[in-house]
XYZ file of C-alpha atoms in Angstrom:
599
model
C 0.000 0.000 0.000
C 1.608 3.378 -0.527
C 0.785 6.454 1.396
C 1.835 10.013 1.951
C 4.932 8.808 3.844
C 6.275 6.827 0.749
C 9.274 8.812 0.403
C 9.698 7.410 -3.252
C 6.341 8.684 -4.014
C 7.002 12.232 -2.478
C 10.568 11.944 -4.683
C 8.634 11.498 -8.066
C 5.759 13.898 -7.426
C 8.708 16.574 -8.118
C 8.704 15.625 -11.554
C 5.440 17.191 -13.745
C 5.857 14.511 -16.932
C 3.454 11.338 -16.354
C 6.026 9.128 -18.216
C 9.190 9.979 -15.973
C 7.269 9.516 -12.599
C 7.243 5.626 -12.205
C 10.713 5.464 -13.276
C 11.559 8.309 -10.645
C 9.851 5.974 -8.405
C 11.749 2.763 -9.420
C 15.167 4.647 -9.373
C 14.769 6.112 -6.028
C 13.446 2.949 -4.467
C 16.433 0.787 -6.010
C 18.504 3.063 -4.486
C 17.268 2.666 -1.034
C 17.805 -1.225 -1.218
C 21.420 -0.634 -2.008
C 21.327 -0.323 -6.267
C 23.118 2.186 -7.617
C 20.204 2.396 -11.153
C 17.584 1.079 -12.610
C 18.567 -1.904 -14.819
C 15.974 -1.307 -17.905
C 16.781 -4.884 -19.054
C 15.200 -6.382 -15.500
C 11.840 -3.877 -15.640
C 9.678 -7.079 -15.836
C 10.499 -7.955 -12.240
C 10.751 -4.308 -10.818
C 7.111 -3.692 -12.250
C 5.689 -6.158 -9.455
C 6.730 -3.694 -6.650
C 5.425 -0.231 -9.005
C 2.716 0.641 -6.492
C -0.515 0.771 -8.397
C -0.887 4.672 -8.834
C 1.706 4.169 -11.391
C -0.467 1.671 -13.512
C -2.187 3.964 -16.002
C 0.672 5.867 -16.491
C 3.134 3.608 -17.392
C 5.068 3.820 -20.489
C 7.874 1.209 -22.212
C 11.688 2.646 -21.514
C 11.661 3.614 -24.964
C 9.634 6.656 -24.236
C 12.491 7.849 -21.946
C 14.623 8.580 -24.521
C 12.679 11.707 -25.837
C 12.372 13.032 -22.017
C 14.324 16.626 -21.496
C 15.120 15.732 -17.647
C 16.943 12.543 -18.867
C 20.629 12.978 -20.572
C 22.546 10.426 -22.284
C 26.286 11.290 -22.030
C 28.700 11.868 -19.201
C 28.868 15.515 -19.793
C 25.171 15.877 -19.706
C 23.955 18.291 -16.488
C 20.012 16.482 -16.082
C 18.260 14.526 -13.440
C 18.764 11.251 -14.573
C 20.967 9.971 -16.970
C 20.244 6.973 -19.416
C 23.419 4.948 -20.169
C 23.683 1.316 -21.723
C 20.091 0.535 -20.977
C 20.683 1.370 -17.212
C 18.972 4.379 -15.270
C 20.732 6.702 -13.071
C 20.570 9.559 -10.753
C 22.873 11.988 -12.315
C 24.842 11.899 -8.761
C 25.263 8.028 -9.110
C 26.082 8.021 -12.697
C 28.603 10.357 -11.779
C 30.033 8.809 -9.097
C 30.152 5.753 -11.378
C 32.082 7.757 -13.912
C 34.762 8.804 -11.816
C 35.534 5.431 -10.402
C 35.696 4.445 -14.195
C 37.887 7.625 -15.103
C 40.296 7.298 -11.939
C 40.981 3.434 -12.157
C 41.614 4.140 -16.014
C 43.944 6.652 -15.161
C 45.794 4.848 -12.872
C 46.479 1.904 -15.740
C 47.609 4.846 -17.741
C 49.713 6.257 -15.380
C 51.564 2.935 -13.774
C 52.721 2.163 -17.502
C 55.285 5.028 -17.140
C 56.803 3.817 -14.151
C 56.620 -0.185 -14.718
C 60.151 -0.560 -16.574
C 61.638 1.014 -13.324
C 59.766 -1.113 -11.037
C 60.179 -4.279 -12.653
C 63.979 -3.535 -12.168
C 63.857 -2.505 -8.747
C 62.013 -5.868 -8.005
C 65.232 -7.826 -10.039
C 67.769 -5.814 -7.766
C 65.108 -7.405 -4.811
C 64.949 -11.444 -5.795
C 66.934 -12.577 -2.878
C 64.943 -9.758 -0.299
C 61.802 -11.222 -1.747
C 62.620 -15.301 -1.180
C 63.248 -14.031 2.829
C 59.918 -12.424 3.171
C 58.150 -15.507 1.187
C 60.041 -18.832 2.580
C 59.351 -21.477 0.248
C 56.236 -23.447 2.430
C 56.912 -26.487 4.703
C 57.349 -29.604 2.573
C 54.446 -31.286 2.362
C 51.549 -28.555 3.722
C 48.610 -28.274 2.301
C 50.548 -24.823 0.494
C 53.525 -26.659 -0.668
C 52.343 -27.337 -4.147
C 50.429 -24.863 -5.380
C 51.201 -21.332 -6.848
C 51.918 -19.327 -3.802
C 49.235 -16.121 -4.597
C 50.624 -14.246 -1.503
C 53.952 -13.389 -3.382
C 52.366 -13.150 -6.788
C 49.666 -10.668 -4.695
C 53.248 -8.716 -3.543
C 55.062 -8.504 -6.843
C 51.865 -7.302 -7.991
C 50.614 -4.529 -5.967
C 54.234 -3.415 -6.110
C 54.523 -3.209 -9.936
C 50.549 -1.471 -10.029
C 49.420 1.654 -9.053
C 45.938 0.115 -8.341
C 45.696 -3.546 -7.040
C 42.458 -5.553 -5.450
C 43.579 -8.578 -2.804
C 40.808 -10.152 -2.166
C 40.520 -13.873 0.281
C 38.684 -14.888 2.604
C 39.616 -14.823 6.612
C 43.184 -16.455 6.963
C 44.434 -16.273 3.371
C 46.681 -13.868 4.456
C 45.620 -10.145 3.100
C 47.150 -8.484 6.146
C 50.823 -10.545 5.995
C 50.781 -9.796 2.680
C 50.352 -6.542 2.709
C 52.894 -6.290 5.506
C 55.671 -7.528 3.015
C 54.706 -5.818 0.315
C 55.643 -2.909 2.721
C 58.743 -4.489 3.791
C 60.019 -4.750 0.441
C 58.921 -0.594 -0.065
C 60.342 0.319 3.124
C 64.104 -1.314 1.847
C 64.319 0.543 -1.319
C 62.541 3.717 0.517
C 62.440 4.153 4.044
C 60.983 7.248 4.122
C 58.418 6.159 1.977
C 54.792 8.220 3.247
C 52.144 5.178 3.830
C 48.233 5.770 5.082
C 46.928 2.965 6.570
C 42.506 3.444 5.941
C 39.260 1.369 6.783
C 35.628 2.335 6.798
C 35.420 1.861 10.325
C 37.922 2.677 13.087
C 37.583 -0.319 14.265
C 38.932 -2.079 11.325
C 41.922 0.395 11.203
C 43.436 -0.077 14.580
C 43.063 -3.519 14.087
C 44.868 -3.607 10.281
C 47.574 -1.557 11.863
C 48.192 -3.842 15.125
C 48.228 -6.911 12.366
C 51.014 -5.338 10.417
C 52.821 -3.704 13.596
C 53.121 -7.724 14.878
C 53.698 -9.298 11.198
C 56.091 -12.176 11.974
C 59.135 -11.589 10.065
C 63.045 -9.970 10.790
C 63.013 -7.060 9.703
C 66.221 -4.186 9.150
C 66.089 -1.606 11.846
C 64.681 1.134 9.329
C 61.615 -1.196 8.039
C 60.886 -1.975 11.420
C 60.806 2.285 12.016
C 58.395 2.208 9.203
C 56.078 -0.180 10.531
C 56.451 1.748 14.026
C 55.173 4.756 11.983
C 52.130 3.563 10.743
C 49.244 5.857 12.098
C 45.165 3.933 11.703
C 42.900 6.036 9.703
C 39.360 5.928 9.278
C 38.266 6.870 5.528
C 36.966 10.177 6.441
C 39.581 11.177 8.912
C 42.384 9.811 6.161
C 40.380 12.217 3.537
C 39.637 14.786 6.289
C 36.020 15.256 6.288
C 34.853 18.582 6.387
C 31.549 18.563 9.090
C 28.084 18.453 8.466
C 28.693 18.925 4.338
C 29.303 16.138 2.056
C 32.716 17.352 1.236
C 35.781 16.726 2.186
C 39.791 19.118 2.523
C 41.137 16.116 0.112
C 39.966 15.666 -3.302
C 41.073 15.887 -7.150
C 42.054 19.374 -6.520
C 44.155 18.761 -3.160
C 45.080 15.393 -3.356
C 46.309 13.009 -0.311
C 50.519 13.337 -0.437
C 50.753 9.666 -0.017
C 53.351 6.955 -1.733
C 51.245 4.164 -0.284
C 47.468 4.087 0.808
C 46.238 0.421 1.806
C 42.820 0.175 2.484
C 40.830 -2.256 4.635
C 37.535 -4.090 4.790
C 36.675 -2.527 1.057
C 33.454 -4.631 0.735
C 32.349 -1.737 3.001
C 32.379 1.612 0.919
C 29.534 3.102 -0.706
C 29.566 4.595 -4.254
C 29.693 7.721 -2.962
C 32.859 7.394 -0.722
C 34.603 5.149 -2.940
C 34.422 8.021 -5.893
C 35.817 10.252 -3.477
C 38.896 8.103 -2.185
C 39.597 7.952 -5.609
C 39.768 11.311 -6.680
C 41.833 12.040 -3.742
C 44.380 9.429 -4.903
C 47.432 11.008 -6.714
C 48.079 9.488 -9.756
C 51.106 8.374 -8.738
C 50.264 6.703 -5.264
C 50.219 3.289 -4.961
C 46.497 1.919 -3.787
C 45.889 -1.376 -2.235
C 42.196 -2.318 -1.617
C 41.714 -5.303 0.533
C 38.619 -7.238 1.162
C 36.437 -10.111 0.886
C 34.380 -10.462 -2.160
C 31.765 -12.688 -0.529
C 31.058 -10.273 2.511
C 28.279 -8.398 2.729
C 28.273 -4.822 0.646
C 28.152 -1.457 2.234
C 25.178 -0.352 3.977
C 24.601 2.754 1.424
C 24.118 2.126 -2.040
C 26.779 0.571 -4.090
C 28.966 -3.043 -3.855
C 31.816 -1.637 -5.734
C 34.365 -4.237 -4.219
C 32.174 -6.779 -5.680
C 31.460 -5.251 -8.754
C 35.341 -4.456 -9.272
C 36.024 -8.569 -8.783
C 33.217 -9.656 -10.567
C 34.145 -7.438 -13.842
C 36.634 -9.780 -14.635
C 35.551 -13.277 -15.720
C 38.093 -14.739 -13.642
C 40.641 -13.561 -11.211
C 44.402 -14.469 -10.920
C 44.588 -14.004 -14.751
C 47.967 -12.287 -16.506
C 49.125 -11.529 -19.805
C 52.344 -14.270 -20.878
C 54.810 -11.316 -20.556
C 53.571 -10.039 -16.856
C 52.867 -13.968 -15.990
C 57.077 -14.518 -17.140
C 58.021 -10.948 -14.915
C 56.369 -12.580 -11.904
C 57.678 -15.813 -12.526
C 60.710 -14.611 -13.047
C 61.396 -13.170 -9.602
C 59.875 -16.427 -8.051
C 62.810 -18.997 -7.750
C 60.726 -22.209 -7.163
C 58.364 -23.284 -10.500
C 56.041 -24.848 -8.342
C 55.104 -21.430 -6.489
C 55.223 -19.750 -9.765
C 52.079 -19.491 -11.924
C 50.804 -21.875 -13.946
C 50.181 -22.112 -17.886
C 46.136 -21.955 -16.610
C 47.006 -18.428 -15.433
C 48.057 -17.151 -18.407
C 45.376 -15.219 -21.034
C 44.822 -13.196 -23.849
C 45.391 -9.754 -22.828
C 42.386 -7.628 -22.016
C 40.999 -4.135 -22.408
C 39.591 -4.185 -18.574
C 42.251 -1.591 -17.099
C 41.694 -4.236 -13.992
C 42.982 -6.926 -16.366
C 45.852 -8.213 -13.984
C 45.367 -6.244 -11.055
C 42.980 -8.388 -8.918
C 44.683 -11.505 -7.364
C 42.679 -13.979 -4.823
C 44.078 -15.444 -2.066
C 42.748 -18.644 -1.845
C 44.714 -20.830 0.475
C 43.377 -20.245 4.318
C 45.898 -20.920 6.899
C 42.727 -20.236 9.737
C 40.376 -22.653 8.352
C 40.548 -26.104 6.649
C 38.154 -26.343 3.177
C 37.297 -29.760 4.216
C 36.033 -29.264 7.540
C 34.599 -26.537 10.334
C 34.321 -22.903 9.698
C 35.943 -22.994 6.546
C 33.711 -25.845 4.832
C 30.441 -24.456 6.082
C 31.437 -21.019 5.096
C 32.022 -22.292 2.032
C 28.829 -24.210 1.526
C 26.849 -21.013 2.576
C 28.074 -18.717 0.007
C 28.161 -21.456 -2.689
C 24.783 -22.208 -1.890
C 25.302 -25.943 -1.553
C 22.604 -27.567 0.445
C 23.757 -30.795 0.573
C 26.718 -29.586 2.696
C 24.795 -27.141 4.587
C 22.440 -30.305 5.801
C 25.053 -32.280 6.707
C 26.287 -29.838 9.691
C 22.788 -29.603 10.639
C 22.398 -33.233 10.800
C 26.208 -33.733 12.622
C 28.073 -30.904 14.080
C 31.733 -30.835 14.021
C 34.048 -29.571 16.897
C 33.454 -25.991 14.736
C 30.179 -25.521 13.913
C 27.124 -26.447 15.608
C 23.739 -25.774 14.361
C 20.761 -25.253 15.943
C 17.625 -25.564 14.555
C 15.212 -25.660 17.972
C 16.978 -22.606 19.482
C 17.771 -24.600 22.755
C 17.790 -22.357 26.161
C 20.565 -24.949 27.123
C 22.860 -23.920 24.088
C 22.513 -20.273 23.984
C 23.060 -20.177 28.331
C 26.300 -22.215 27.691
C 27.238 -19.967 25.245
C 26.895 -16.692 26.789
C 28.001 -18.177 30.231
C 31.552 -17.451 28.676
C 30.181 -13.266 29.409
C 30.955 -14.505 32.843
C 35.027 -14.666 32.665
C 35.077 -11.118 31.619
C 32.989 -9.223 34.818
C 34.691 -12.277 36.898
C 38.461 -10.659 35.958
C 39.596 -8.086 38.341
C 42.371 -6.229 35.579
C 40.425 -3.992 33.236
C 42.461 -4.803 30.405
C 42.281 -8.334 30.781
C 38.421 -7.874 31.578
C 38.133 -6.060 28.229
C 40.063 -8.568 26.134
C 38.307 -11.437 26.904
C 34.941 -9.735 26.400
C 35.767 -9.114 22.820
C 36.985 -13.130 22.710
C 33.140 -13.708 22.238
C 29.682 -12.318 20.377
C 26.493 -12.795 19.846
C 25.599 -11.905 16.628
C 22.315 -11.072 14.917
C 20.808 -10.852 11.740
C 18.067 -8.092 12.527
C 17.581 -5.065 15.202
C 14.457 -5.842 15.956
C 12.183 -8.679 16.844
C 12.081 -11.391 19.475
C 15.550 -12.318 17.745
C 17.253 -8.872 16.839
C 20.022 -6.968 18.729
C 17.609 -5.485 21.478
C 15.841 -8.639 22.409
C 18.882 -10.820 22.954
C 21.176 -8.203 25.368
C 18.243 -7.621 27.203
C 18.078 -11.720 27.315
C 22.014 -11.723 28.408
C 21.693 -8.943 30.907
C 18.619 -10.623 32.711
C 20.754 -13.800 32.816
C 23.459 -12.260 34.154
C 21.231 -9.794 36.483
C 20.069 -13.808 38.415
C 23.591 -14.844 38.517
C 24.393 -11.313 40.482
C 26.778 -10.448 38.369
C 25.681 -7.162 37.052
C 23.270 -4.725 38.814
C 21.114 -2.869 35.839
C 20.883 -0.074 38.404
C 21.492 2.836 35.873
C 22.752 3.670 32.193
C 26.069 2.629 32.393
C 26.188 0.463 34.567
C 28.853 -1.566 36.223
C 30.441 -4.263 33.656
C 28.228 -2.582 30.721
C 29.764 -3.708 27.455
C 29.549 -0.824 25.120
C 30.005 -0.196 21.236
C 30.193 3.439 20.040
C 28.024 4.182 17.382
C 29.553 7.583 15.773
C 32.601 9.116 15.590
C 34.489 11.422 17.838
C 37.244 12.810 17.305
C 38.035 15.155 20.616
C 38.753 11.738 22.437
C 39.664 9.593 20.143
C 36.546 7.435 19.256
C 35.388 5.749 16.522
C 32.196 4.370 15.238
C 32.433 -0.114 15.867
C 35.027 0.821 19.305
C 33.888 -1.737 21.975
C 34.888 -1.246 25.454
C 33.509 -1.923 29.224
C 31.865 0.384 31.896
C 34.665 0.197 35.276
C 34.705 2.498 38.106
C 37.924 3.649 38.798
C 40.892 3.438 41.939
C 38.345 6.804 43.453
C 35.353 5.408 42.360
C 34.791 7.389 39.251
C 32.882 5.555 36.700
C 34.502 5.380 33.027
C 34.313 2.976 29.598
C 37.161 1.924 29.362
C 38.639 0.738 25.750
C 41.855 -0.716 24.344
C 44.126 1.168 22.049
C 45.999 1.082 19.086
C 49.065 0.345 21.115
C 47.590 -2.264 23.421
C 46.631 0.102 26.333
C 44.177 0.908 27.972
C 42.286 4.330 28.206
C 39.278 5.831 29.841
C 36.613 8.295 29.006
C 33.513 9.142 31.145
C 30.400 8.673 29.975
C 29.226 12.158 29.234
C 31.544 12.143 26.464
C 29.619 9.082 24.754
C 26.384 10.787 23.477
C 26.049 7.282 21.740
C 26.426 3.858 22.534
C 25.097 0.619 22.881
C 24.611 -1.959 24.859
C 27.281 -5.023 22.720
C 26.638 -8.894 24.369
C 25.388 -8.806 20.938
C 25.040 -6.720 17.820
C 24.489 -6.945 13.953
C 26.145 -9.153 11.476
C 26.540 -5.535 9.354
C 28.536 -3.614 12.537
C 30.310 -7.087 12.835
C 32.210 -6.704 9.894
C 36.160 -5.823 10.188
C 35.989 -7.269 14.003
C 36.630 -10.565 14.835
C 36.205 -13.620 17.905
C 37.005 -16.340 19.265
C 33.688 -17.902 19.415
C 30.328 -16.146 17.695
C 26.917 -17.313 18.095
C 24.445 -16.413 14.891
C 21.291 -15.633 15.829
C 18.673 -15.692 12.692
C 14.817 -15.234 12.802
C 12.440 -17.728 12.078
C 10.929 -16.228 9.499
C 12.392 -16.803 6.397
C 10.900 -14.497 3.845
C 13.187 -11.575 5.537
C 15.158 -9.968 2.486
C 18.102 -9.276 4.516
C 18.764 -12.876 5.237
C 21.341 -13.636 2.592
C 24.490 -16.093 1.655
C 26.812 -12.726 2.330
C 25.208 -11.581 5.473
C 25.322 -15.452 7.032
C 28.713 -15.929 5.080
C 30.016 -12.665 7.392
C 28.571 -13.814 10.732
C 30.072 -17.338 10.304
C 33.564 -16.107 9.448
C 33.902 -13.498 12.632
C 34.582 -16.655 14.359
C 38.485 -17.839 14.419
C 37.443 -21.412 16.276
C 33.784 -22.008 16.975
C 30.232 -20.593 15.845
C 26.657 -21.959 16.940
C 23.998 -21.406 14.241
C 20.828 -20.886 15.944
C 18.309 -20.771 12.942
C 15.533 -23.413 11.386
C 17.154 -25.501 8.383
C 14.283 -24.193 5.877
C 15.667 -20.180 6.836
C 19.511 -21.049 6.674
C 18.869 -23.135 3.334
C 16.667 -19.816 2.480
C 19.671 -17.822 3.084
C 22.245 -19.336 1.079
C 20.052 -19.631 -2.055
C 19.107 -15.491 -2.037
C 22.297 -14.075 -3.660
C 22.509 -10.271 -3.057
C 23.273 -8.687 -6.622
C 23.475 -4.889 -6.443
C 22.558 -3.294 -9.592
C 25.165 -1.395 -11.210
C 26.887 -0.248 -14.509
C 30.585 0.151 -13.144
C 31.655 -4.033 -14.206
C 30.025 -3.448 -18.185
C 31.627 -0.079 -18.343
C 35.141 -1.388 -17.356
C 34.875 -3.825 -20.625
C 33.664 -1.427 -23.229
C 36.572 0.610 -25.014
C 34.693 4.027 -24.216
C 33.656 3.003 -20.808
């Protein structure tokens, strides 16, 4: 039923012409569930959600090509723009564009500079064989190319590279040598470390800080110098505007930006980055393709990966450069990786990692993650019927299960040292699907502070109480906080209460509570502010219901994989079966344009 409060409606009653209205409907609608336009070619199944005020007016596409609010062309300054059958707002179209425009520029740009790099990495054969030892004999790795040091070679000879993997293939190690290797030939090389959350930042930075390798005395002083960044901080965002200090104009006077947890930037944001790039800086985006997309509209990670037909493909003469500077053939890549070059500036510049050293393909975590984002049932039913020492599921959503879960909340209010406290209450999560509902975010802390309230271990005796987990929920930068930070209400050595969080550094500081205007309660929280955290053990909470949208491959994929060694399922087989057949596929132009000649 649509009413006055449709915003979509509202959206297209600013437009006077009958014809363009239902498409302004469809556009602005699409983008609310994440699309970035209207793909003209799929009408037939967007038509069954046109609300029925639209019926009488609607007209074929075809008629929007005679419309003087829709343009055609890059350069064209209307409403909408109509380009390759696909419907934009001109702002998304645009944003679209410059992604195109930037990563084509930075192809362009690298080719001057590749001669000197491939001979810099010659002059580096024997630094490169210490930071990849040749895998243990016999491992699982031992005979297969190793993608970690093609991933290296790569992003070092590219201005623009995608690593993508899942969790334990290694993105953050590799990306520590690949600035190992920059830091010998430069040590005063200028590197931003960046992540949409803060969260994700501190943590990329504290991975490459510990990477476990020797290192000279000046890489280890460039490691040392490596400051966390959210996006908008790294960009410096200007308040309350859309805008930000860095941009095409005033670009970022980095060598090296790496970038974290990409699955997670909007359209918007992404555009931006981008034009604040130098033409000349080296980008790294890392991510998981199979993770759930940003919350705003756009899956540009996704899209990027999915333009090519396959991944870990190279032209003979880049596949004999890389081979070239790996000594052992059997870590070097294979005739199957070798094809015909291609006009996709992205041709050769998106490697997967795709051997895990956390999780085993053929058992736990790793082979129901698997099963979940390839959809295969078969798989899926067989943990249901038979957990392993990994993954339990939990179709009856037994009281027993989910106390002996959270009964680990216990250790934490149990351990006198605050930073002790505070590290083993991030060592565990429950995670849900939705907000709301008898099974959403609310619902289940108020269930794990009740159960905690009878065992007298927390007294719910005023906001922040004593023991309170909390998770920030926007950024501020007076104290330091960031949007995803997790830390635990303490009173202090004078009785003083405080949150008190972990940082970057491994210590511990305080703030009181008045500077926290918001927060929330975090025994458990969403699968979507999950993402660039991770736990020991995770529980999954899904609804029973399983006709909600949101309840996807990616989004169970992403709970399932915070956990490093165990994760209880509790969900009915008919809504986890549900999940891993709906595929999220964000509508977008970005992965056609990339292989047409004129974009």
């Amino acid at each position: 039923m649509t009413t006055t409060n449709d915003v979509h409606l509202q959206f297209a009653g600013f437009f006077r012409n009958e014809t363009l209205r239902p498409y302004a409907w469809l556009v602005s609608k699409k983008l609310s569930e994440g699309h970035i336009c209207l793909k003209l070619d799929d009408l037939e199944t967007d038509m069954e959600i046109l609300p029925e005020y639209f019926s009488n007016a609607f007209r074929a596409p075809a008629a929007l090509a005679e419309e003087p609010m829709v343009g055609h062309n890059p350069g064209d300054r209307k409403p909408f723009i109509l380009y390759n059958n696909n419907l934009y707002l001109h702002k998304y179209f645009n944003y679209e564009t410059r992604i195109l425009n930037r990563i084509q520029k930075f192809r362009e740009s690298e080719d001057l500079v590749l001669e000197e790099r491939s001979l810099m990495l010659g002059r580096e054969t024997e630094f490169l064989s210490t930071l990849f030892p040749p895998p243990v004999a016999g491992s699982l790795s031992a005979a297969m190319t190793d993608w970690q040091m093609v991933a290296a070679i790569s992003a070092v000879l590219n201005n623009f590279t995608i690593i993508t993997g899942g969790p334990g293939t290694g993105k953050t190690t590799t990306v520590a040598r690949i600035l190992a290797l920059l830091y010998k030939t430069d040590p005063d090389l200028k590197v931003a470390l960046a992540a949409p959350t803060g969260k994700a930042a501190a943590r990329m930075a504290e991975s490459l800080r510990s990477a476990s390798f020797t290192a000279a005395p000046e890489i280890a002083a460039g490691f040392q110098k490596l400051e966390p960044l959210t996006i908008h901080r790294l960009l410096k965002y200007v308040p309350d505007s859309a805008y930000f200090k860095h941009h095409q104009d005033n670009p970022l006077r980095y060598d090296v930006i790496i970038v974290d947890e990409s699955s997670m930037i909007d359209a918007a944001l992404f555009a931006k980055l981008l034009d604040a790039t130098g033409d000349n800086t080296r980008l790294i985006l890392l991510g998981d393709k199979d993770q759930l997309a940003s919350v705003e509209a756009g899956s540009l990670f996704g899209d990027l990966c999915q333009s090519q037909t396959s991944m870990n493909v190279f032209s003979r003469e880049r596949a004999q450069l890389i081979n070239s500077l790996i000594s052992e053939p059997f870590r070097q890549l294979q005739e199957e990786h070798v094809g015909t070059l291609s006009q996709n500036p992205l041709f050769q510049h998106i490697i997967e990692l795709k051997f895990s050293r956390r999780f085993s393909g053929e058992e736990g975590i790793g082979k129901f993650s698997k099963a979940v984002i390839s959809n295969d049932r078969i798989t899926i039913q067989s943990f249901i019927a038979k957990p392993d020492a990994q993954v339990t599921v939990d179709p009856e959503y037994s009281q027993i299960r989910f106390e002996e879960f959270i009964r680990e909340y216990e250790d934490y209010i149990r351990e006198q040292d605050i930073l002790s406290a505070l590290r083993k209450m991030n060592t565990i999560r429950v995670l849900c699907a939705t907000r709301e509902g008898n099974y959403g975010v609310f619902q289940l802390n108020r269930r794990i502070e009740k159960y905690l309230e009878q065992k007298r271990l927390i007294r719910l005796n005023a906001e922040f109480y004593e023991n309170r987990p909390v998770m920030v929920t926007s950024n501020n930068y007076t104290v330091g906080l960031y949007n995803g930070d997790t830390g635990i209400v303490r009173s202090d050595e004078k009785g003083t209460v405080k949150v008190w969080f972990e940082d970057g550094d491994g210590k511990l500081k305080s703030v009181l509570p008045g500077y926290i205007s918001q927060a929330e309660t975090v025994f458990a929280m969403t699968i979507h502010k999950s993402q660039g955290s991770e736990f020991k053990k995770v529980l999954v909470m899904l609804p029973p219901e399983q006709d909600v949208e949101i309840l996807t491959r990616e989004l169970l994929y992403t709970g399932v994989t915070r956990a490093r060694t165990f994760v209880l399922v509790q969900g009915q087989e008919n809504v986890i079966l549900k999940a891993a057949e709906r595929h999220v596929k964000r509508a977008s132009g970005l992965g056609l344009r990339l292989n047409l000649p004129n974009g």
